[in-house]
mmCIF file of C-alpha atoms and ligand atoms in Angstrom:
data_model
loop_
_atom_site.group_PDB
_atom_site.id
_atom_site.type_symbol
_atom_site.label_atom_id
_atom_site.label_comp_id
_atom_site.label_asym_id
_atom_site.label_seq_id
_atom_site.Cartn_x
_atom_site.Cartn_y
_atom_site.Cartn_z
ATOM 1 C CA UNK P 1 18.123 23.043 -20.056
ATOM 2 C CA UNK P 2 20.378 20.116 -17.878
ATOM 3 C CA UNK P 3 19.880 16.956 -19.090
ATOM 4 C CA UNK P 4 19.093 14.302 -16.475
ATOM 5 C CA UNK P 5 19.892 10.659 -17.334
ATOM 6 C CA UNK P 6 18.266 7.939 -16.307
ATOM 7 C CA UNK P 7 18.301 4.308 -15.426
ATOM 8 C CA UNK P 8 15.631 2.198 -15.115
ATOM 9 C CA UNK P 9 16.413 -1.584 -13.312
ATOM 10 C CA UNK P 10 13.150 -3.384 -14.131
ATOM 11 C CA UNK P 11 11.044 -3.516 -17.297
ATOM 12 C CA UNK P 12 7.672 -5.414 -15.419
ATOM 13 C CA UNK P 13 4.688 -3.856 -14.409
ATOM 14 C CA UNK P 14 6.625 -0.790 -12.804
ATOM 15 C CA UNK P 15 9.091 -0.532 -15.626
ATOM 16 C CA UNK P 16 6.659 0.717 -17.681
ATOM 17 C CA UNK P 17 4.346 3.133 -15.684
ATOM 18 C CA UNK P 18 7.878 4.700 -13.914
ATOM 19 C CA UNK P 19 8.910 4.807 -17.803
ATOM 20 C CA UNK P 20 5.707 6.613 -18.533
ATOM 21 C CA UNK P 21 6.507 9.053 -16.184
ATOM 22 C CA UNK P 22 9.661 9.667 -17.542
ATOM 23 C CA UNK P 23 8.204 10.693 -21.405
ATOM 24 C CA UNK P 24 5.028 12.144 -20.149
ATOM 25 C CA UNK P 25 6.204 14.763 -17.192
ATOM 26 C CA UNK P 26 7.999 17.037 -19.402
ATOM 27 C CA UNK P 27 5.700 17.070 -21.677
ATOM 28 C CA UNK P 28 3.350 18.559 -19.025
ATOM 29 C CA UNK P 29 5.038 20.129 -16.658
ATOM 30 C CA UNK P 30 8.213 22.577 -16.341
ATOM 31 C CA UNK P 31 11.189 21.366 -15.482
ATOM 32 C CA UNK P 32 14.507 22.273 -14.337
ATOM 33 C CA UNK P 33 15.924 19.013 -16.219
ATOM 34 C CA UNK P 34 15.275 17.111 -19.627
ATOM 35 C CA UNK P 35 15.137 14.128 -18.763
ATOM 36 C CA UNK P 36 16.997 10.958 -20.844
ATOM 37 C CA UNK P 37 16.265 7.606 -20.964
ATOM 38 C CA UNK P 38 20.116 6.814 -20.738
ATOM 39 C CA UNK P 39 19.831 3.000 -19.858
ATOM 40 C CA UNK P 40 17.703 0.248 -19.490
ATOM 41 C CA UNK P 41 18.623 -2.607 -17.060
ATOM 42 C CA UNK P 42 17.322 -6.287 -16.656
ATOM 43 C CA UNK P 43 18.350 -9.662 -16.722
ATOM 44 C CA UNK P 44 16.926 -11.076 -19.946
ATOM 45 C CA UNK P 45 19.079 -9.624 -22.743
ATOM 46 C CA UNK P 46 16.312 -9.974 -25.179
ATOM 47 C CA UNK P 47 13.347 -8.563 -23.271
ATOM 48 C CA UNK P 48 15.473 -5.913 -22.339
ATOM 49 C CA UNK P 49 16.282 -4.547 -26.123
ATOM 50 C CA UNK P 50 12.300 -4.968 -26.285
ATOM 51 C CA UNK P 51 11.465 -3.125 -23.773
ATOM 52 C CA UNK P 52 14.288 -0.404 -24.481
ATOM 53 C CA UNK P 53 13.349 0.051 -28.204
ATOM 54 C CA UNK P 54 9.592 0.616 -26.940
ATOM 55 C CA UNK P 55 9.851 2.907 -24.470
ATOM 56 C CA UNK P 56 12.697 4.713 -26.372
ATOM 57 C CA UNK P 57 15.788 3.834 -24.014
ATOM 58 C CA UNK P 58 19.276 4.291 -25.849
ATOM 59 C CA UNK P 59 21.135 1.322 -24.107
ATOM 60 C CA UNK P 60 20.718 -1.467 -22.237
ATOM 61 C CA UNK P 61 22.288 -3.200 -19.472
ATOM 62 C CA UNK P 62 21.842 -6.514 -17.985
ATOM 63 C CA UNK P 63 23.980 -6.408 -14.554
ATOM 64 C CA UNK P 64 22.935 -3.175 -12.258
ATOM 65 C CA UNK P 65 26.121 -3.176 -11.253
ATOM 66 C CA UNK P 66 27.475 -2.237 -14.365
ATOM 67 C CA UNK P 67 24.284 0.398 -14.945
ATOM 68 C CA UNK P 68 25.561 1.739 -11.172
ATOM 69 C CA UNK P 69 29.209 2.210 -12.526
ATOM 70 C CA UNK P 70 28.260 4.410 -15.739
ATOM 71 C CA UNK P 71 29.342 7.864 -15.586
ATOM 72 C CA UNK P 72 26.634 8.853 -17.539
ATOM 73 C CA UNK P 73 23.691 7.817 -15.873
ATOM 74 C CA UNK P 74 22.713 10.563 -13.160
ATOM 75 C CA UNK P 75 19.482 8.512 -11.749
ATOM 76 C CA UNK P 76 18.893 4.916 -10.515
ATOM 77 C CA UNK P 77 15.717 3.969 -10.761
ATOM 78 C CA UNK P 78 14.578 0.898 -9.141
ATOM 79 C CA UNK P 79 11.576 -1.088 -10.361
ATOM 80 C CA UNK P 80 13.014 -4.584 -9.913
ATOM 81 C CA UNK P 81 11.383 -7.245 -7.189
ATOM 82 C CA UNK P 82 11.725 -6.246 -4.124
ATOM 83 C CA UNK P 83 14.818 -8.377 -2.912
ATOM 84 C CA UNK P 84 16.421 -5.677 -5.361
ATOM 85 C CA UNK P 85 15.357 -2.855 -3.436
ATOM 86 C CA UNK P 86 19.017 -2.544 -0.844
ATOM 87 C CA UNK P 87 21.568 -3.902 -2.593
ATOM 88 C CA UNK P 88 20.990 -1.504 -5.685
ATOM 89 C CA UNK P 89 19.793 1.201 -3.579
ATOM 90 C CA UNK P 90 22.946 1.273 -1.288
ATOM 91 C CA UNK P 91 25.733 0.780 -4.860
ATOM 92 C CA UNK P 92 23.670 3.238 -6.213
ATOM 93 C CA UNK P 93 24.185 5.698 -3.057
ATOM 94 C CA UNK P 94 27.789 4.813 -2.517
ATOM 95 C CA UNK P 95 28.191 5.902 -6.503
ATOM 96 C CA UNK P 96 26.887 9.435 -6.532
ATOM 97 C CA UNK P 97 23.902 8.517 -7.875
ATOM 98 C CA UNK P 98 19.848 9.799 -7.147
ATOM 99 C CA UNK P 99 18.253 7.231 -6.004
ATOM 100 C CA UNK P 100 14.572 6.595 -6.802
ATOM 101 C CA UNK P 101 12.846 3.133 -5.765
ATOM 102 C CA UNK P 102 9.674 0.759 -5.730
ATOM 103 C CA UNK P 103 7.920 0.732 -2.485
ATOM 104 C CA UNK P 104 8.176 -1.175 -0.125
ATOM 105 C CA UNK P 105 11.308 0.530 0.279
ATOM 106 C CA UNK P 106 13.191 -2.712 2.057
ATOM 107 C CA UNK P 107 11.877 -6.591 2.753
ATOM 108 C CA UNK P 108 11.928 -5.169 6.861
ATOM 109 C CA UNK P 109 12.739 -2.250 8.627
ATOM 110 C CA UNK P 110 16.605 -3.540 9.038
ATOM 111 C CA UNK P 111 17.063 -3.327 4.972
ATOM 112 C CA UNK P 112 15.422 -0.082 4.684
ATOM 113 C CA UNK P 113 17.971 1.252 7.475
ATOM 114 C CA UNK P 114 20.889 0.756 5.349
ATOM 115 C CA UNK P 115 19.273 2.546 2.589
ATOM 116 C CA UNK P 116 18.611 5.475 4.174
ATOM 117 C CA UNK P 117 21.798 5.532 6.167
ATOM 118 C CA UNK P 118 23.292 5.090 2.257
ATOM 119 C CA UNK P 119 21.132 8.124 0.436
ATOM 120 C CA UNK P 120 22.177 10.341 3.797
ATOM 121 C CA UNK P 121 25.559 9.854 4.098
ATOM 122 C CA UNK P 122 25.886 10.372 0.053
ATOM 123 C CA UNK P 123 24.019 12.832 0.620
ATOM 124 C CA UNK P 124 22.204 12.123 -2.551
ATOM 125 C CA UNK P 125 18.345 13.049 -2.947
ATOM 126 C CA UNK P 126 15.969 9.966 -2.387
ATOM 127 C CA UNK P 127 12.106 9.143 -2.636
ATOM 128 C CA UNK P 128 10.013 6.216 -2.973
ATOM 129 C CA UNK P 129 6.959 5.309 -4.955
ATOM 130 C CA UNK P 130 4.126 5.644 -2.707
ATOM 131 C CA UNK P 131 2.523 6.831 -6.236
ATOM 132 C CA UNK P 132 -1.106 7.535 -4.283
ATOM 133 C CA UNK P 133 0.504 10.043 -2.381
ATOM 134 C CA UNK P 134 -0.218 11.877 -5.719
ATOM 135 C CA UNK P 135 -4.022 11.359 -6.534
ATOM 136 C CA UNK P 136 -5.135 14.771 -6.684
ATOM 137 C CA UNK P 137 -8.176 14.040 -5.108
ATOM 138 C CA UNK P 138 -6.474 12.389 -2.131
ATOM 139 C CA UNK P 139 -3.657 15.960 -1.997
ATOM 140 C CA UNK P 140 -6.988 17.741 -1.390
ATOM 141 C CA UNK P 141 -8.169 15.310 1.266
ATOM 142 C CA UNK P 142 -4.731 16.310 2.646
ATOM 143 C CA UNK P 143 -5.276 19.944 2.095
ATOM 144 C CA UNK P 144 -8.809 19.809 3.219
ATOM 145 C CA UNK P 145 -7.268 17.867 6.888
ATOM 146 C CA UNK P 146 -4.300 20.354 7.104
ATOM 147 C CA UNK P 147 -6.198 23.409 7.312
ATOM 148 C CA UNK P 148 -8.164 21.662 9.885
ATOM 149 C CA UNK P 149 -11.675 21.105 8.484
ATOM 150 C CA UNK P 150 -12.218 17.903 10.028
ATOM 151 C CA UNK P 151 -11.470 19.523 13.459
ATOM 152 C CA UNK P 152 -9.970 16.360 15.938
ATOM 153 C CA UNK P 153 -10.007 12.934 13.710
ATOM 154 C CA UNK P 154 -11.559 10.093 15.890
ATOM 155 C CA UNK P 155 -10.976 7.337 12.989
ATOM 156 C CA UNK P 156 -8.784 6.447 9.903
ATOM 157 C CA UNK P 157 -9.930 3.399 8.344
ATOM 158 C CA UNK P 158 -8.624 1.482 4.856
ATOM 159 C CA UNK P 159 -8.341 -1.401 2.606
ATOM 160 C CA UNK P 160 -6.971 -2.586 -0.214
ATOM 161 C CA UNK P 161 -8.900 -5.453 -1.824
ATOM 162 C CA UNK P 162 -7.537 -8.080 -4.542
ATOM 163 C CA UNK P 163 -8.613 -11.805 -5.869
ATOM 164 C CA UNK P 164 -5.518 -12.885 -8.294
ATOM 165 C CA UNK P 165 -4.135 -15.615 -5.927
ATOM 166 C CA UNK P 166 -7.388 -17.650 -4.800
ATOM 167 C CA UNK P 167 -6.289 -20.153 -7.202
ATOM 168 C CA UNK P 168 -4.723 -23.276 -5.652
ATOM 169 C CA UNK P 169 -2.937 -23.693 -8.820
ATOM 170 C CA UNK P 170 -1.578 -20.683 -8.784
ATOM 171 C CA UNK P 171 1.953 -20.545 -8.679
ATOM 172 C CA UNK P 172 4.766 -18.752 -6.531
ATOM 173 C CA UNK P 173 7.779 -17.235 -7.178
ATOM 174 C CA UNK P 174 9.857 -16.624 -10.877
ATOM 175 C CA UNK P 175 8.928 -13.257 -13.339
ATOM 176 C CA UNK P 176 5.022 -12.130 -12.368
ATOM 177 C CA UNK P 177 4.583 -14.151 -9.058
ATOM 178 C CA UNK P 178 7.504 -12.976 -7.220
ATOM 179 C CA UNK P 179 5.145 -11.870 -5.041
ATOM 180 C CA UNK P 180 4.490 -14.697 -3.357
ATOM 181 C CA UNK P 181 7.930 -15.577 -2.499
ATOM 182 C CA UNK P 182 8.468 -14.638 0.600
ATOM 183 C CA UNK P 183 12.496 -14.447 0.091
ATOM 184 C CA UNK P 184 11.835 -12.376 -2.833
ATOM 185 C CA UNK P 185 8.797 -10.207 -1.579
ATOM 186 C CA UNK P 186 9.913 -9.943 2.223
ATOM 187 C CA UNK P 187 5.848 -10.499 3.170
ATOM 188 C CA UNK P 188 2.783 -10.546 1.035
ATOM 189 C CA UNK P 189 -0.127 -8.039 1.672
ATOM 190 C CA UNK P 190 1.138 -6.576 4.413
ATOM 191 C CA UNK P 191 4.371 -5.487 2.559
ATOM 192 C CA UNK P 192 2.826 -4.804 -0.882
ATOM 193 C CA UNK P 193 -0.741 -3.452 -0.454
ATOM 194 C CA UNK P 194 -1.332 -2.158 2.814
ATOM 195 C CA UNK P 195 2.203 -0.795 2.674
ATOM 196 C CA UNK P 196 -0.065 1.418 0.739
ATOM 197 C CA UNK P 197 -2.578 2.145 2.905
ATOM 198 C CA UNK P 198 0.101 2.776 6.067
ATOM 199 C CA UNK P 199 1.809 5.029 3.715
ATOM 200 C CA UNK P 200 -0.786 7.552 2.912
ATOM 201 C CA UNK P 201 -2.539 7.163 6.510
ATOM 202 C CA UNK P 202 1.124 8.381 7.900
ATOM 203 C CA UNK P 203 0.553 11.421 5.073
ATOM 204 C CA UNK P 204 -2.692 12.386 6.152
ATOM 205 C CA UNK P 205 -2.745 11.649 9.944
ATOM 206 C CA UNK P 206 0.477 11.418 11.178
ATOM 207 C CA UNK P 207 2.015 8.583 13.367
ATOM 208 C CA UNK P 208 1.061 5.405 14.207
ATOM 209 C CA UNK P 209 2.224 4.425 17.633
ATOM 210 C CA UNK P 210 0.710 0.696 18.476
ATOM 211 C CA UNK P 211 -0.539 -1.934 16.408
ATOM 212 C CA UNK P 212 -2.237 -5.224 16.735
ATOM 213 C CA UNK P 213 -2.614 -7.215 13.796
ATOM 214 C CA UNK P 214 -3.807 -10.764 12.598
ATOM 215 C CA UNK P 215 -2.416 -12.689 9.509
ATOM 216 C CA UNK P 216 -3.621 -15.357 7.281
ATOM 217 C CA UNK P 217 -1.888 -17.609 4.928
ATOM 218 C CA UNK P 218 -5.095 -19.218 3.027
ATOM 219 C CA UNK P 219 -2.432 -21.274 0.625
ATOM 220 C CA UNK P 220 -0.514 -23.487 2.857
ATOM 221 C CA UNK P 221 1.783 -24.774 -0.549
ATOM 222 C CA UNK P 222 2.148 -23.962 -3.669
ATOM 223 C CA UNK P 223 4.763 -25.145 -6.675
ATOM 224 C CA UNK P 224 8.020 -22.424 -7.103
ATOM 225 C CA UNK P 225 8.434 -21.495 -10.698
ATOM 226 C CA UNK P 226 12.290 -21.472 -9.948
ATOM 227 C CA UNK P 227 12.211 -24.697 -8.077
ATOM 228 C CA UNK P 228 9.621 -26.498 -9.908
ATOM 229 C CA UNK P 229 8.865 -28.116 -6.304
ATOM 230 C CA UNK P 230 5.825 -27.693 -4.000
ATOM 231 C CA UNK P 231 6.828 -25.394 -1.636
ATOM 232 C CA UNK P 232 5.496 -24.125 1.557
ATOM 233 C CA UNK P 233 4.096 -20.287 0.958
ATOM 234 C CA UNK P 234 5.570 -17.451 3.820
ATOM 235 C CA UNK P 235 3.711 -14.517 2.597
ATOM 236 C CA UNK P 236 0.382 -13.415 4.685
ATOM 237 C CA UNK P 237 -2.307 -13.701 2.413
ATOM 238 C CA UNK P 238 -4.518 -11.473 4.550
ATOM 239 C CA UNK P 239 -3.938 -8.840 6.741
ATOM 240 C CA UNK P 240 -5.883 -7.359 9.605
ATOM 241 C CA UNK P 241 -4.763 -4.012 11.815
ATOM 242 C CA UNK P 242 -5.694 -2.434 14.597
ATOM 243 C CA UNK P 243 -3.529 0.830 15.248
ATOM 244 C CA UNK P 244 -3.466 3.886 17.786
ATOM 245 C CA UNK P 245 -2.289 6.978 15.954
ATOM 246 C CA UNK P 246 -0.099 9.307 17.960
ATOM 247 C CA UNK P 247 -3.056 12.456 17.603
ATOM 248 C CA UNK P 248 -5.055 10.150 19.292
ATOM 249 C CA UNK P 249 -7.474 8.782 16.699
ATOM 250 C CA UNK P 250 -8.083 5.008 16.174
ATOM 251 C CA UNK P 251 -6.466 3.192 12.808
ATOM 252 C CA UNK P 252 -7.740 -0.327 11.131
ATOM 253 C CA UNK P 253 -6.740 -1.483 8.048
ATOM 254 C CA UNK P 254 -6.915 -4.408 6.347
ATOM 255 C CA UNK P 255 -5.435 -6.310 2.197
ATOM 256 C CA UNK P 256 -6.410 -9.383 1.088
ATOM 257 C CA UNK P 257 -5.339 -11.034 -2.348
ATOM 258 C CA UNK P 258 -8.510 -13.381 -1.508
ATOM 259 C CA UNK P 259 -11.662 -10.969 -1.707
ATOM 260 C CA UNK P 260 -13.309 -12.084 -4.927
ATOM 261 C CA UNK P 261 -14.810 -9.429 -6.952
ATOM 262 C CA UNK P 262 -12.014 -7.108 -5.898
ATOM 263 C CA UNK P 263 -9.387 -6.548 -7.950
ATOM 264 C CA UNK P 264 -7.670 -2.961 -6.533
ATOM 265 C CA UNK P 265 -10.280 -1.735 -4.154
ATOM 266 C CA UNK P 266 -8.330 0.910 -2.584
ATOM 267 C CA UNK P 267 -10.338 3.121 -0.124
ATOM 268 C CA UNK P 268 -9.622 5.100 2.727
ATOM 269 C CA UNK P 269 -12.202 7.083 5.358
ATOM 270 C CA UNK P 270 -11.592 10.005 7.602
ATOM 271 C CA UNK P 271 -13.665 10.675 10.547
ATOM 272 C CA UNK P 272 -12.922 13.876 12.165
ATOM 273 C CA UNK P 273 -14.783 16.151 15.011
ATOM 274 C CA UNK P 274 -16.363 18.785 12.124
ATOM 275 C CA UNK P 275 -16.532 16.656 8.997
ATOM 276 C CA UNK P 276 -15.739 12.935 7.247
ATOM 277 C CA UNK P 277 -14.132 11.858 4.347
ATOM 278 C CA UNK P 278 -14.091 8.585 2.338
ATOM 279 C CA UNK P 279 -11.638 8.235 -1.016
ATOM 280 C CA UNK P 280 -11.935 5.196 -3.452
ATOM 281 C CA UNK P 281 -9.295 4.195 -6.136
ATOM 282 C CA UNK P 282 -11.702 3.029 -8.268
ATOM 283 C CA UNK P 283 -13.146 6.300 -8.817
ATOM 284 C CA UNK P 284 -9.994 8.215 -7.870
ATOM 285 C CA UNK P 285 -10.757 11.485 -9.164
ATOM 286 C CA UNK P 286 -13.731 12.096 -6.315
ATOM 287 C CA UNK P 287 -13.593 12.604 -2.528
ATOM 288 C CA UNK P 288 -17.249 11.830 -0.809
ATOM 289 C CA UNK P 289 -16.734 14.929 1.683
ATOM 290 C CA UNK P 290 -19.347 15.974 4.413
ATOM 291 C CA UNK P 291 -19.668 19.152 6.364
ATOM 292 C CA UNK P 292 -21.690 19.355 9.891
ATOM 293 C CA UNK P 293 -21.146 23.251 9.592
ATOM 294 C CA UNK P 294 -23.062 22.784 6.405
ATOM 295 C CA UNK P 295 -27.001 24.495 7.029
ATOM 296 C CA UNK P 296 -28.863 21.064 8.530
ATOM 297 C CA UNK P 297 -31.523 21.867 6.200
ATOM 298 C CA UNK P 298 -28.934 20.826 3.027
ATOM 299 C CA UNK P 299 -26.410 18.826 5.205
ATOM 300 C CA UNK P 300 -24.936 15.752 3.671
ATOM 301 C CA UNK P 301 -22.603 14.100 1.530
ATOM 302 C CA UNK P 302 -20.945 16.203 -1.195
ATOM 303 C CA UNK P 303 -19.149 14.271 -4.312
ATOM 304 C CA UNK P 304 -16.412 16.294 -5.606
ATOM 305 C CA UNK P 305 -15.313 15.493 -9.054
ATOM 306 C CA UNK P 306 -11.474 16.686 -8.316
ATOM 307 C CA UNK P 307 -11.497 17.536 -11.914
ATOM 308 C CA UNK P 308 -10.974 21.432 -11.509
ATOM 309 C CA UNK P 309 -8.338 24.270 -12.973
ATOM 310 C CA UNK P 310 -7.799 25.109 -9.220
ATOM 311 C CA UNK P 311 -8.021 21.340 -7.694
ATOM 312 C CA UNK P 312 -4.134 20.140 -7.141
ATOM 313 C CA UNK P 313 -2.219 19.034 -10.625
ATOM 314 C CA UNK P 314 -5.046 19.634 -12.419
ATOM 315 C CA UNK P 315 -4.605 22.961 -14.132
ATOM 316 C CA UNK P 316 -1.172 20.880 -16.110
ATOM 317 C CA UNK P 317 -3.742 18.734 -18.286
ATOM 318 C CA UNK P 318 -7.192 18.856 -19.810
ATOM 319 C CA UNK P 319 -10.155 21.557 -19.229
ATOM 320 C CA UNK P 320 -12.276 20.922 -16.302
ATOM 321 C CA UNK P 321 -14.102 17.763 -15.673
ATOM 322 C CA UNK P 322 -12.381 15.911 -17.885
ATOM 323 C CA UNK P 323 -10.606 13.517 -15.554
ATOM 324 C CA UNK P 324 -6.836 11.615 -15.065
ATOM 325 C CA UNK P 325 -5.793 8.117 -14.427
ATOM 326 C CA UNK P 326 -3.378 6.167 -12.391
ATOM 327 C CA UNK P 327 -0.657 6.937 -14.720
ATOM 328 C CA UNK P 328 -0.716 10.289 -14.192
ATOM 329 C CA UNK P 329 -0.034 9.107 -10.330
ATOM 330 C CA UNK P 330 3.844 8.422 -11.311
ATOM 331 C CA UNK P 331 3.845 11.619 -13.242
ATOM 332 C CA UNK P 332 3.221 14.061 -11.104
ATOM 333 C CA UNK P 333 5.380 12.183 -8.458
ATOM 334 C CA UNK P 334 8.155 12.752 -10.908
ATOM 335 C CA UNK P 335 7.618 15.793 -11.607
ATOM 336 C CA UNK P 336 7.487 17.065 -7.706
ATOM 337 C CA UNK P 337 10.939 15.238 -7.923
ATOM 338 C CA UNK P 338 12.097 17.182 -10.367
ATOM 339 C CA UNK P 339 11.439 20.435 -9.473
ATOM 340 C CA UNK P 340 12.145 20.049 -5.873
ATOM 341 C CA UNK P 341 16.055 18.759 -7.499
ATOM 342 C CA UNK P 342 15.723 22.010 -9.388
ATOM 343 C CA UNK P 343 15.677 24.243 -6.429
ATOM 344 C CA UNK P 344 18.348 21.677 -4.383
ATOM 345 C CA UNK P 345 15.488 19.878 -1.868
ATOM 346 C CA UNK P 346 13.787 16.621 -2.604
ATOM 347 C CA UNK P 347 10.227 15.816 -1.438
ATOM 348 C CA UNK P 348 8.135 13.850 0.296
ATOM 349 C CA UNK P 349 8.536 10.326 0.534
ATOM 350 C CA UNK P 350 12.228 10.322 0.653
ATOM 351 C CA UNK P 351 13.707 6.869 1.878
ATOM 352 C CA UNK P 352 12.915 8.175 5.619
ATOM 353 C CA UNK P 353 10.145 8.941 5.043
ATOM 354 C CA UNK P 354 9.501 5.116 3.705
ATOM 355 C CA UNK P 355 11.361 3.675 6.276
ATOM 356 C CA UNK P 356 8.493 4.825 8.310
ATOM 357 C CA UNK P 357 5.901 2.406 6.958
ATOM 358 C CA UNK P 358 8.716 -0.799 6.834
ATOM 359 C CA UNK P 359 8.302 -0.158 10.539
ATOM 360 C CA UNK P 360 4.836 -0.490 10.614
ATOM 361 C CA UNK P 361 4.696 -3.464 9.213
ATOM 362 C CA UNK P 362 7.504 -4.612 10.745
ATOM 363 C CA UNK P 363 5.563 -4.307 13.903
ATOM 364 C CA UNK P 364 1.911 -5.886 12.194
ATOM 365 C CA UNK P 365 3.825 -9.134 11.108
ATOM 366 C CA UNK P 366 6.059 -8.960 14.830
ATOM 367 C CA UNK P 367 2.343 -8.821 15.956
ATOM 368 C CA UNK P 368 0.938 -11.710 14.141
ATOM 369 C CA UNK P 369 2.935 -13.558 15.777
ATOM 370 C CA UNK P 370 2.882 -12.662 19.255
ATOM 371 C CA UNK P 371 -0.698 -12.363 19.845
ATOM 372 C CA UNK P 372 0.150 -9.118 21.401
ATOM 373 C CA UNK P 373 -0.222 -5.580 20.560
ATOM 374 C CA UNK P 374 3.385 -4.461 19.228
ATOM 375 C CA UNK P 375 5.041 -0.603 19.609
ATOM 376 C CA UNK P 376 6.226 0.338 16.324
ATOM 377 C CA UNK P 377 9.726 2.046 16.493
ATOM 378 C CA UNK P 378 10.125 5.440 15.312
ATOM 379 C CA UNK P 379 13.284 7.113 12.950
HETATM 380 C C1 SOE O 401 0.097 -6.195 -6.695
HETATM 381 O O1 SOE O 401 -0.631 -6.445 -7.436
HETATM 382 C C2 SOE O 401 -0.109 -4.456 -7.480
HETATM 383 O O2 SOE O 401 0.190 -4.377 -8.045
HETATM 384 C C3 SOE O 401 1.064 -4.081 -5.964
HETATM 385 O O3 SOE O 401 2.064 -4.495 -6.002
HETATM 386 C C4 SOE O 401 1.385 -2.307 -6.733
HETATM 387 O O4 SOE O 401 1.884 -1.910 -5.683
HETATM 388 C C5 SOE O 401 -0.359 -1.515 -5.883
HETATM 389 O O5 SOE O 401 -0.398 -0.960 -6.947
HETATM 390 C C6 SOE O 401 -1.098 -2.679 -7.703
HETATM 391 O O6 SOE O 401 -1.469 -3.901 -6.764
#
């Protein structure tokens, strides 16, 4: 079996989810490559060494440019803050590396377009870690929709609710809090949380053509961790969106970090002529499914526990009825990516697929500013 040498950039939350996937995917899936954790790259050398030792990376780099130049690295995996995605991905593509990138692809669509151009002109395999596409229950939902079981779609609604930035005293910027610094993150909840809702929506229900949105920044100033000064907050704290899909259905989307009590409540619902379905990240192995074609006397919402051997991915895990969790979505994505690589293809979402999400988030932010409906660009 051929080896595939991985160079990971970033050792935060996402660096851990990806490293876990690199470890576990070959244990549970038949893969054409054996991933080797070649190098971990992060600016803080001591912490990088500790992370590398814990996860089994063979070496450490403190400058991503040195990592990209290494001849013994095949894949550059970008799990660092959003402001780094563009330059690392483009340099990696130019160096002929396979590129995997955390979401959102760019801080805006312009950055994302340049990243797409780089990987496509270099002809290198690429993917973006929109991991919720690989929840078995969400994949089952995709199968049901593609089989036409829901019929004509009327509504798609999704929300992603958190509550961790409500405190006025929370600073912005720096490690762990860069998501609050607009220069680093690009936007607030629109690019961070709503982007997940949009990526799944585009995958399940097709393209979004037009949007109208409102956003709000509830806390206007926060101390910046790097400058020590109180500075204006440039991110959107909350985002509410109406959208039109090209299949004629209506979309409603919401994301916020100000929904007290909610930590990561991503829910989605789709209503069709024949059936409806709902999914909830807090109960991620289930879908609620209502089929109007059922005999009337027993018609009702079914609660499908997506843990059986014939459910997506589940033949690879334990025994029917035993569920899996969040970290498995990354394992699935990495396994799918390697299997595709083995046959010379790639998986969705590619950089180009993820660019479409950036087009929608750009249109949302533009609409929130203009107060008008905005047309969504397509690539
Ligand atoms: C933010 O808190 C965050 O970690 C996002 O950045 C992730 O993409 C999301 O999956 C969970 O929430």
